[in-house]
Short mmCIF file of C-alpha atoms and ligand atoms in Angstrom, two decimals:
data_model
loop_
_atom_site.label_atom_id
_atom_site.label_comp_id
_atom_site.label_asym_id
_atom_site.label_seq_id
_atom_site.Cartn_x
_atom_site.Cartn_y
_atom_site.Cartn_z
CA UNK A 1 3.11 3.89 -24.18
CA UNK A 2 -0.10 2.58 -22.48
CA UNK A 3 -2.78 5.65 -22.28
CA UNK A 4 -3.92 7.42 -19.15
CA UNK A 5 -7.35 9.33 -19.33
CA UNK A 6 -7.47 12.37 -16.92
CA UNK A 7 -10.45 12.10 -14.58
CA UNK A 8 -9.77 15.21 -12.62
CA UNK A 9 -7.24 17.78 -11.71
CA UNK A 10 -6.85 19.83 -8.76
CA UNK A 11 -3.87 22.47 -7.40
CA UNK A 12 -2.78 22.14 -3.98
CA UNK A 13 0.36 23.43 -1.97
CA UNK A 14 1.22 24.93 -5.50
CA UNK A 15 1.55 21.41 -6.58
CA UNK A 16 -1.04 18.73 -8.24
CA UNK A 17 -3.34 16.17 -7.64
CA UNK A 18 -4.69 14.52 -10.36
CA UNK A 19 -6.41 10.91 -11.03
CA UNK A 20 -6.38 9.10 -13.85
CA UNK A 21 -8.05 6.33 -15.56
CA UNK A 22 -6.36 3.15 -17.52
CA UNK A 23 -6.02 -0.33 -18.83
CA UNK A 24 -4.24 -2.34 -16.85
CA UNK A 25 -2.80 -5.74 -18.20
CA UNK A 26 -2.04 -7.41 -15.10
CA UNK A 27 -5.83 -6.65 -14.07
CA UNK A 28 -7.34 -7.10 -17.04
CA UNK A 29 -9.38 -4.23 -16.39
CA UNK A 30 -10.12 -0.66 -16.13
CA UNK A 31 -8.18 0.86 -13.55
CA UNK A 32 -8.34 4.67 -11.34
CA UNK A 33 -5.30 5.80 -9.70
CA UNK A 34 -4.34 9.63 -7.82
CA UNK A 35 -1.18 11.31 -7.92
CA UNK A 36 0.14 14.11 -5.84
CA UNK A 37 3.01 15.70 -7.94
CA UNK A 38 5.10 18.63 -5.39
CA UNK A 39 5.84 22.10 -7.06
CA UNK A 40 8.75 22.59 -9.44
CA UNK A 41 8.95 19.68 -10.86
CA UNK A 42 9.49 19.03 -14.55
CA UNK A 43 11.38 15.79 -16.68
CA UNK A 44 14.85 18.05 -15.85
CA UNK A 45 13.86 17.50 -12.26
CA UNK A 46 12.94 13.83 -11.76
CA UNK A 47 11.17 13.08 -7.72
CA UNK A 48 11.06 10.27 -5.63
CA UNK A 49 7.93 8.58 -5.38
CA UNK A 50 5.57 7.23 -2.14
CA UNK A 51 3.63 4.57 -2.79
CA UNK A 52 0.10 4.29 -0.67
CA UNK A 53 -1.64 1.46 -0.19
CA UNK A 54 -5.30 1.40 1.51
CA UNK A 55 -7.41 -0.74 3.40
CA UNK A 56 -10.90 -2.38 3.60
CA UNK A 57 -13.53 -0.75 1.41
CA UNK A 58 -11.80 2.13 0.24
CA UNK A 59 -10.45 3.69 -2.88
CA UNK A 60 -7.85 5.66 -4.32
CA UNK A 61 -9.86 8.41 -2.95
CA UNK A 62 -9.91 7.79 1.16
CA UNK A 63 -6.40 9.00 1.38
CA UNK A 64 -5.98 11.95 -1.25
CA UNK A 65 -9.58 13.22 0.52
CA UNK A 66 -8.46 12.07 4.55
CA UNK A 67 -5.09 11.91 5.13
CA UNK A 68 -3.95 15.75 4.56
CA UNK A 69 -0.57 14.18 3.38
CA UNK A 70 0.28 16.91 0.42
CA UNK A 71 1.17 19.80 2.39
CA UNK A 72 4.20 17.76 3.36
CA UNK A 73 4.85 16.10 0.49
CA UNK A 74 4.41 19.75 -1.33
CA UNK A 75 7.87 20.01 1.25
CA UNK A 76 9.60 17.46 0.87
CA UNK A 77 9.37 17.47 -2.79
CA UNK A 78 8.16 13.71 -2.96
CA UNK A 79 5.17 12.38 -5.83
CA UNK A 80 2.58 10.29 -4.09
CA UNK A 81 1.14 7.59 -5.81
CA UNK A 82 -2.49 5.87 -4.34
CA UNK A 83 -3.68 3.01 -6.64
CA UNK A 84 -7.03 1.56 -6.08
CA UNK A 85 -7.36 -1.72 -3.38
CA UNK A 86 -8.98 -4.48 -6.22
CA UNK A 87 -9.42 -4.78 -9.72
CA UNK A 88 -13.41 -3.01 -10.59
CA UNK A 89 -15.81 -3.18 -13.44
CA UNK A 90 -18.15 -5.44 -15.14
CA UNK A 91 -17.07 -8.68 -14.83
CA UNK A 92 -14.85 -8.12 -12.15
CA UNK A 93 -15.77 -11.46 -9.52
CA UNK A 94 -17.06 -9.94 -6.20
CA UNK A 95 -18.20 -11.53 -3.13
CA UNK A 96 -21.41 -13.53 -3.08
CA UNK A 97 -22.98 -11.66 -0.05
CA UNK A 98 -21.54 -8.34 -0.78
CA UNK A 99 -19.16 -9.13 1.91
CA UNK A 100 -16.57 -5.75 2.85
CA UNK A 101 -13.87 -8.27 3.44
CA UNK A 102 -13.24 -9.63 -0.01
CA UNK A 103 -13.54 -9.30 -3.77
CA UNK A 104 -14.16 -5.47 -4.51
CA UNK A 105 -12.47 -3.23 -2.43
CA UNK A 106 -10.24 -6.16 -0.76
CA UNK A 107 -7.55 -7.53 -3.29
CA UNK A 108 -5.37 -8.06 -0.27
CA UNK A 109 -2.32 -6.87 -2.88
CA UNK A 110 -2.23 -11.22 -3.80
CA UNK A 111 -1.79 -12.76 -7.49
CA UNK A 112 -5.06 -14.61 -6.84
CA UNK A 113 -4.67 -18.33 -8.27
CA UNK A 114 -8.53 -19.53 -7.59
CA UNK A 115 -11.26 -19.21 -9.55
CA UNK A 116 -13.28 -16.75 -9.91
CA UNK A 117 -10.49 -14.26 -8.63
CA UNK A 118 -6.86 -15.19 -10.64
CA UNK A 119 -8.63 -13.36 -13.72
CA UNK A 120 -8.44 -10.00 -12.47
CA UNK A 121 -7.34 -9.93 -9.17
CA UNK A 122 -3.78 -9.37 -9.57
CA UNK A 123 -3.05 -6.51 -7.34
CA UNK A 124 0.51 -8.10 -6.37
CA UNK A 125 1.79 -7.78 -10.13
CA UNK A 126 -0.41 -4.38 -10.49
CA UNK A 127 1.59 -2.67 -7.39
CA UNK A 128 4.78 -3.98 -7.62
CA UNK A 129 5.68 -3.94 -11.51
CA UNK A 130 2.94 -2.32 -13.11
CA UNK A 131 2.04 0.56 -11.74
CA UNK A 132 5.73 1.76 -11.51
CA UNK A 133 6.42 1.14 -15.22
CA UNK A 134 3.41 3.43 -15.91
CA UNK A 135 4.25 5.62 -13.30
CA UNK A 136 7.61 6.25 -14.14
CA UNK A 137 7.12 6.45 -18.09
CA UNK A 138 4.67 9.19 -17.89
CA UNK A 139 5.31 11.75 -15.02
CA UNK A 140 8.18 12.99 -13.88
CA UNK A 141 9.33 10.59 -11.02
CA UNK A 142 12.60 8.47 -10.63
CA UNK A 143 12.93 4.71 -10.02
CA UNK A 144 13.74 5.75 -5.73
CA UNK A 145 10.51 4.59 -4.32
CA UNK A 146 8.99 3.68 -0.50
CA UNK A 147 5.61 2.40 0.10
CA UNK A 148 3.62 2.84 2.88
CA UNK A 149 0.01 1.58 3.81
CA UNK A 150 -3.02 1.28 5.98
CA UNK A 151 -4.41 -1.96 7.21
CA UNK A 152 -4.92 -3.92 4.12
CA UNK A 153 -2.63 -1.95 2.74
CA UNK A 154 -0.10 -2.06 5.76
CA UNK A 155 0.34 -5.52 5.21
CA UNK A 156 0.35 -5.27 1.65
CA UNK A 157 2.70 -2.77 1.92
CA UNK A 158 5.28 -4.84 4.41
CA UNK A 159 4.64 -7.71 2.28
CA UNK A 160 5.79 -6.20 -1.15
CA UNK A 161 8.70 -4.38 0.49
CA UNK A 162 10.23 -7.50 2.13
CA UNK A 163 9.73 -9.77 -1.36
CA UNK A 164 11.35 -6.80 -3.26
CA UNK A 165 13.85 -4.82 -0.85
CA UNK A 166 15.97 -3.99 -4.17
CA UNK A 167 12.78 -1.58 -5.25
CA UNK A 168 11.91 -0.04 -2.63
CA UNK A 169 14.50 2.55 -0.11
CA UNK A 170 11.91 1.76 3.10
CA UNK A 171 8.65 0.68 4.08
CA UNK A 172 6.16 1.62 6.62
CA UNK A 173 2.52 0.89 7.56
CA UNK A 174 -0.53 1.79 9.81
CA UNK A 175 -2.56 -0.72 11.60
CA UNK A 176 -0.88 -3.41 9.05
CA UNK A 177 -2.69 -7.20 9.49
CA UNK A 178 0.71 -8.46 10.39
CA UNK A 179 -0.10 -12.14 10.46
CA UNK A 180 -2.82 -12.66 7.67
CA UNK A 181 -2.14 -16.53 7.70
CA UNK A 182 -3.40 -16.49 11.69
CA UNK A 183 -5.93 -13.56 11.05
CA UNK A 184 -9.74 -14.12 10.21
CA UNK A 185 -9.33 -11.46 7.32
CA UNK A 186 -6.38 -12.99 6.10
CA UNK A 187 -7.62 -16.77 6.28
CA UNK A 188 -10.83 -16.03 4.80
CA UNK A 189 -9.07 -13.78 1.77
CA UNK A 190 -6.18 -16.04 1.84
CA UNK A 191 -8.81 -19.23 1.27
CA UNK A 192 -10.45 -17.70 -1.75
CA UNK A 193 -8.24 -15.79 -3.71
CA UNK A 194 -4.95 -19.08 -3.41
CA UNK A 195 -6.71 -22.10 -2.19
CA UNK A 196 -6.60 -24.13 0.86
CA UNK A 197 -3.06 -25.18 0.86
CA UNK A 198 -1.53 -22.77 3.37
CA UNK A 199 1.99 -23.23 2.26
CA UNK A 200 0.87 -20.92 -0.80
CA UNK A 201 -0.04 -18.16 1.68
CA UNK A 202 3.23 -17.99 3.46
CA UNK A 203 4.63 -15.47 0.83
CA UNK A 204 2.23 -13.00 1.90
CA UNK A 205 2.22 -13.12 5.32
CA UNK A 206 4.81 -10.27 6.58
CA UNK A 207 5.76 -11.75 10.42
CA UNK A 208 6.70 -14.86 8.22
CA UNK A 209 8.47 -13.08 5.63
CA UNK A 210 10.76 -10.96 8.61
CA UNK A 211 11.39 -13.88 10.01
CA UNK A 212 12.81 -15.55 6.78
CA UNK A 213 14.84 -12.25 5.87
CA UNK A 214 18.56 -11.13 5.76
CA UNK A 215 20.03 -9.05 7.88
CA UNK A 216 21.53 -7.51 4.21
CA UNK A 217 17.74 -7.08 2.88
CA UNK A 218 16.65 -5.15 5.97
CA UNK A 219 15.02 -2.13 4.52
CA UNK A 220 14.06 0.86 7.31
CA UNK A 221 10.77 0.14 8.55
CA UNK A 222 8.08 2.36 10.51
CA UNK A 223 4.63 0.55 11.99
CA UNK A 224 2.18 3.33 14.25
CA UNK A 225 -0.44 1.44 15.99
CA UNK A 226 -3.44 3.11 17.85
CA UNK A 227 -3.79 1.16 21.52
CA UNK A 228 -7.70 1.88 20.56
CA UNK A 229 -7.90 0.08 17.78
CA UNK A 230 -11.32 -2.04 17.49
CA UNK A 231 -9.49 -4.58 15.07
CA UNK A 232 -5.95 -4.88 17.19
CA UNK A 233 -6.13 -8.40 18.81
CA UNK A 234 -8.94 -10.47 16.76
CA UNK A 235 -6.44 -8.87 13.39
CA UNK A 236 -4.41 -6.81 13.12
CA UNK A 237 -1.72 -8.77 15.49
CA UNK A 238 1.30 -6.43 15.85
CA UNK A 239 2.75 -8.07 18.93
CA UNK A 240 3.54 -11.33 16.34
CA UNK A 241 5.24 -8.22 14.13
CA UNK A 242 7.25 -7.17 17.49
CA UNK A 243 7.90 -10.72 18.17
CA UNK A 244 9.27 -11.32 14.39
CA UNK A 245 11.43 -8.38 14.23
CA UNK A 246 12.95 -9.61 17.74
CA UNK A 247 14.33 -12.81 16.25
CA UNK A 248 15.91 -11.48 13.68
CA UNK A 249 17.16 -8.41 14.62
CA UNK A 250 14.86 -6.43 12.49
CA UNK A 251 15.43 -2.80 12.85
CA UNK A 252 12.14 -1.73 12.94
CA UNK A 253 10.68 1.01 14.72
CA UNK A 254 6.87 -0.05 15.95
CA UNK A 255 4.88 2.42 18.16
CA UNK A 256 1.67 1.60 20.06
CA UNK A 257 -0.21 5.37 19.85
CA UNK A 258 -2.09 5.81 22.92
CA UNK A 259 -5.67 5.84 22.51
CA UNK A 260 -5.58 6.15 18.71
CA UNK A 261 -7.90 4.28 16.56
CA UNK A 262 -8.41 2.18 12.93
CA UNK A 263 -9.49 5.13 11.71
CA UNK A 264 -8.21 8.00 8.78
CA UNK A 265 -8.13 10.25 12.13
CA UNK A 266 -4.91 8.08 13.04
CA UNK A 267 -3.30 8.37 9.79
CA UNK A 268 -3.78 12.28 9.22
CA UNK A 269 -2.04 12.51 13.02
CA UNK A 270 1.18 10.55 11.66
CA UNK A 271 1.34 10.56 8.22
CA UNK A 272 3.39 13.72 8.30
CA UNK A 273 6.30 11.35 10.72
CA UNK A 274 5.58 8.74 7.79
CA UNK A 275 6.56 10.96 4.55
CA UNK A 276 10.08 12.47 6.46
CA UNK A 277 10.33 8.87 7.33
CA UNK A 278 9.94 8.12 3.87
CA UNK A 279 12.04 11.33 2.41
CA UNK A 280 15.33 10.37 4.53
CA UNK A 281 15.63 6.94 2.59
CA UNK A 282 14.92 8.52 -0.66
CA UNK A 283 17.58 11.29 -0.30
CA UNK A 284 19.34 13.18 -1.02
CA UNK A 285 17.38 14.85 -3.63
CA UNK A 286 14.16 15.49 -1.33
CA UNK A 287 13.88 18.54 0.49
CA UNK A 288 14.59 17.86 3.97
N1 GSH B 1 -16.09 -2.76 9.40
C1 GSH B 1 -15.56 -1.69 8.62
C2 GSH B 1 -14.30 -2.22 8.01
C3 GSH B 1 -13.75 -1.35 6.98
C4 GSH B 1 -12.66 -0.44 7.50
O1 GSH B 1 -12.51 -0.13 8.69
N2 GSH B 1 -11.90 0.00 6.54
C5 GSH B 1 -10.77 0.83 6.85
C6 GSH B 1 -9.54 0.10 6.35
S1 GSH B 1 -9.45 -1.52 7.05
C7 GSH B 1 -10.89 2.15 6.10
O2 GSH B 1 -9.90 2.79 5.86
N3 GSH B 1 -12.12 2.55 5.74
C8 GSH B 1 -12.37 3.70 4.93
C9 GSH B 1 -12.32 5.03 5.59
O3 GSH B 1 -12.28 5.11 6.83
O4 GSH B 1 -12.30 6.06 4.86
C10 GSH B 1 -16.68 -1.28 7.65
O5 GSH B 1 -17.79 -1.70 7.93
O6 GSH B 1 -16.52 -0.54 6.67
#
């Protein structure tokens, strides 16, 4: 069994949240993840598990610090799990001007197949197979997962759900970059980390992937957008995700949020709607 190296441990809601350190082969590196385990739970009394993926420049730690999401997971009796957003470490390729928008902090959740990046930045593999397998092998939490994310994350988070509907019960996102492949964010990420050919980005570009999907794939889906959001138009693009859902008859439930911004302030307001969201899909065994 790969080995996990406790970095910290703190009770909350009479349940824990704990991060951990560890090797990760897809990565090739050293890796920190959180997890939010609810009360009462023990390897006689396996839990669902939310996956969350963040955005731009952030951590594991933006979301177990920001989003006040554990008093309601606590409730509903659901794990959360919060990787990291890149591969880190010495030798880890970053951006030559110390740009936010790619390398460290900005693995865009791709199987990067350029140099510098397809050495370590594997985040696709690292969320989707992974991270699970570890997950699942060491802490008490079944195989019933959703994932969830935050810009970044939202779209990796759409983007792993549709390619793998058979592993996940639902999806949802904040303030997701809906359509990377039209997005400067996405092009510029997209450009490094697979090349120029932009048939190869295609797989990871969710408005694409909806509207390639089966009606018998549909997972539930949840998007919250803030109205106020400084990256909405230039993007983030979720009238392209309205549009995509309308052709195909995606049952998606997208809300604009009136005056709301990019900002953790968003996500602590709905992240609460997110997790029972979450907890109906992953039933019956959550506390509802
Ligand atoms: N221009 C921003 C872009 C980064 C950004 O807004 N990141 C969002 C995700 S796309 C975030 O969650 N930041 C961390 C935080 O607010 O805690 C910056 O200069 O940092």
């Amino acid at each position: 069994m790969p080995e996990l190296k406790l970095l910290s441990s703190h009770l909350l809601f009479d349940g824990s949240q704990k991060r951990y350190r560890h090797r990760s082969e897809s990565l090739n590196c050293e890796m920190n993840f959180s997890i939010f385990s609810p009360p009462g739970i023990s390897h006689n009394k396996k839990v669902p598990a939310i996956y969350w993926l963040s955005g731009l420049t952030c951590t594991d730690e933006n979301f177990t610090l920001k989003a006040g999401a554990q008093r309601a997971a606590a409730e509903l009796g659901v794990a959360l799990v919060i990787p990291d957003t890149s591969p880190r470490g010495n030798g880890v390729a970053s951006a030559p001007d110390a740009a936010y928008d790619l390398g460290l902090g900005a693995g865009f959740y791709v199987n990067a197949t350029q140099a510098p990046w397809s050495h370590h930045y594997r985040m696709y593999d690292y969320v989707v197979d992974e991270l699970p397998a570890l997950i699942e092998q060491h802490f008490p939490v079944n195989d019933r997962r959703s994932i969830c994310g935050h810009s970044m994350g939202g779209h990796g988070a759409l983007v792993i759900a549709l390619r793998n509907p058979q592993r996940y019960q639902s999806v949802s996102a904040f303030s997701p970059i809906a359509n990377p492949t039209t997005s400067p964010w996405g092009k510029k990420a997209f450009g490094h980390y697979l090349g120029d050919d932009v048939k190869n980005w295609r797989g990871y570009d969710a408005s694409l992937l909806i509207e390639a999907s089966r009606a018998s794939e549909h997972l539930p889906m949840m998007v919250d957008q803030g109205d106020a959001d400084e990256f909405l138009i230039e993007q983030l693009k979720i009238k392209r995700l309205i549009a995509a859902c309308k052709t195909v008859n995606y049952p998606a439930q997208i809300t604009l949020r009136a005056g709301y911004d990019h900002s953790y302030f968003f996500i602590s307001t709905f992240i609460e709607d997110h997790l029972r969201f979450h907890a109906k899909a992953l039933g019956p065994d959550v506390n509802l």
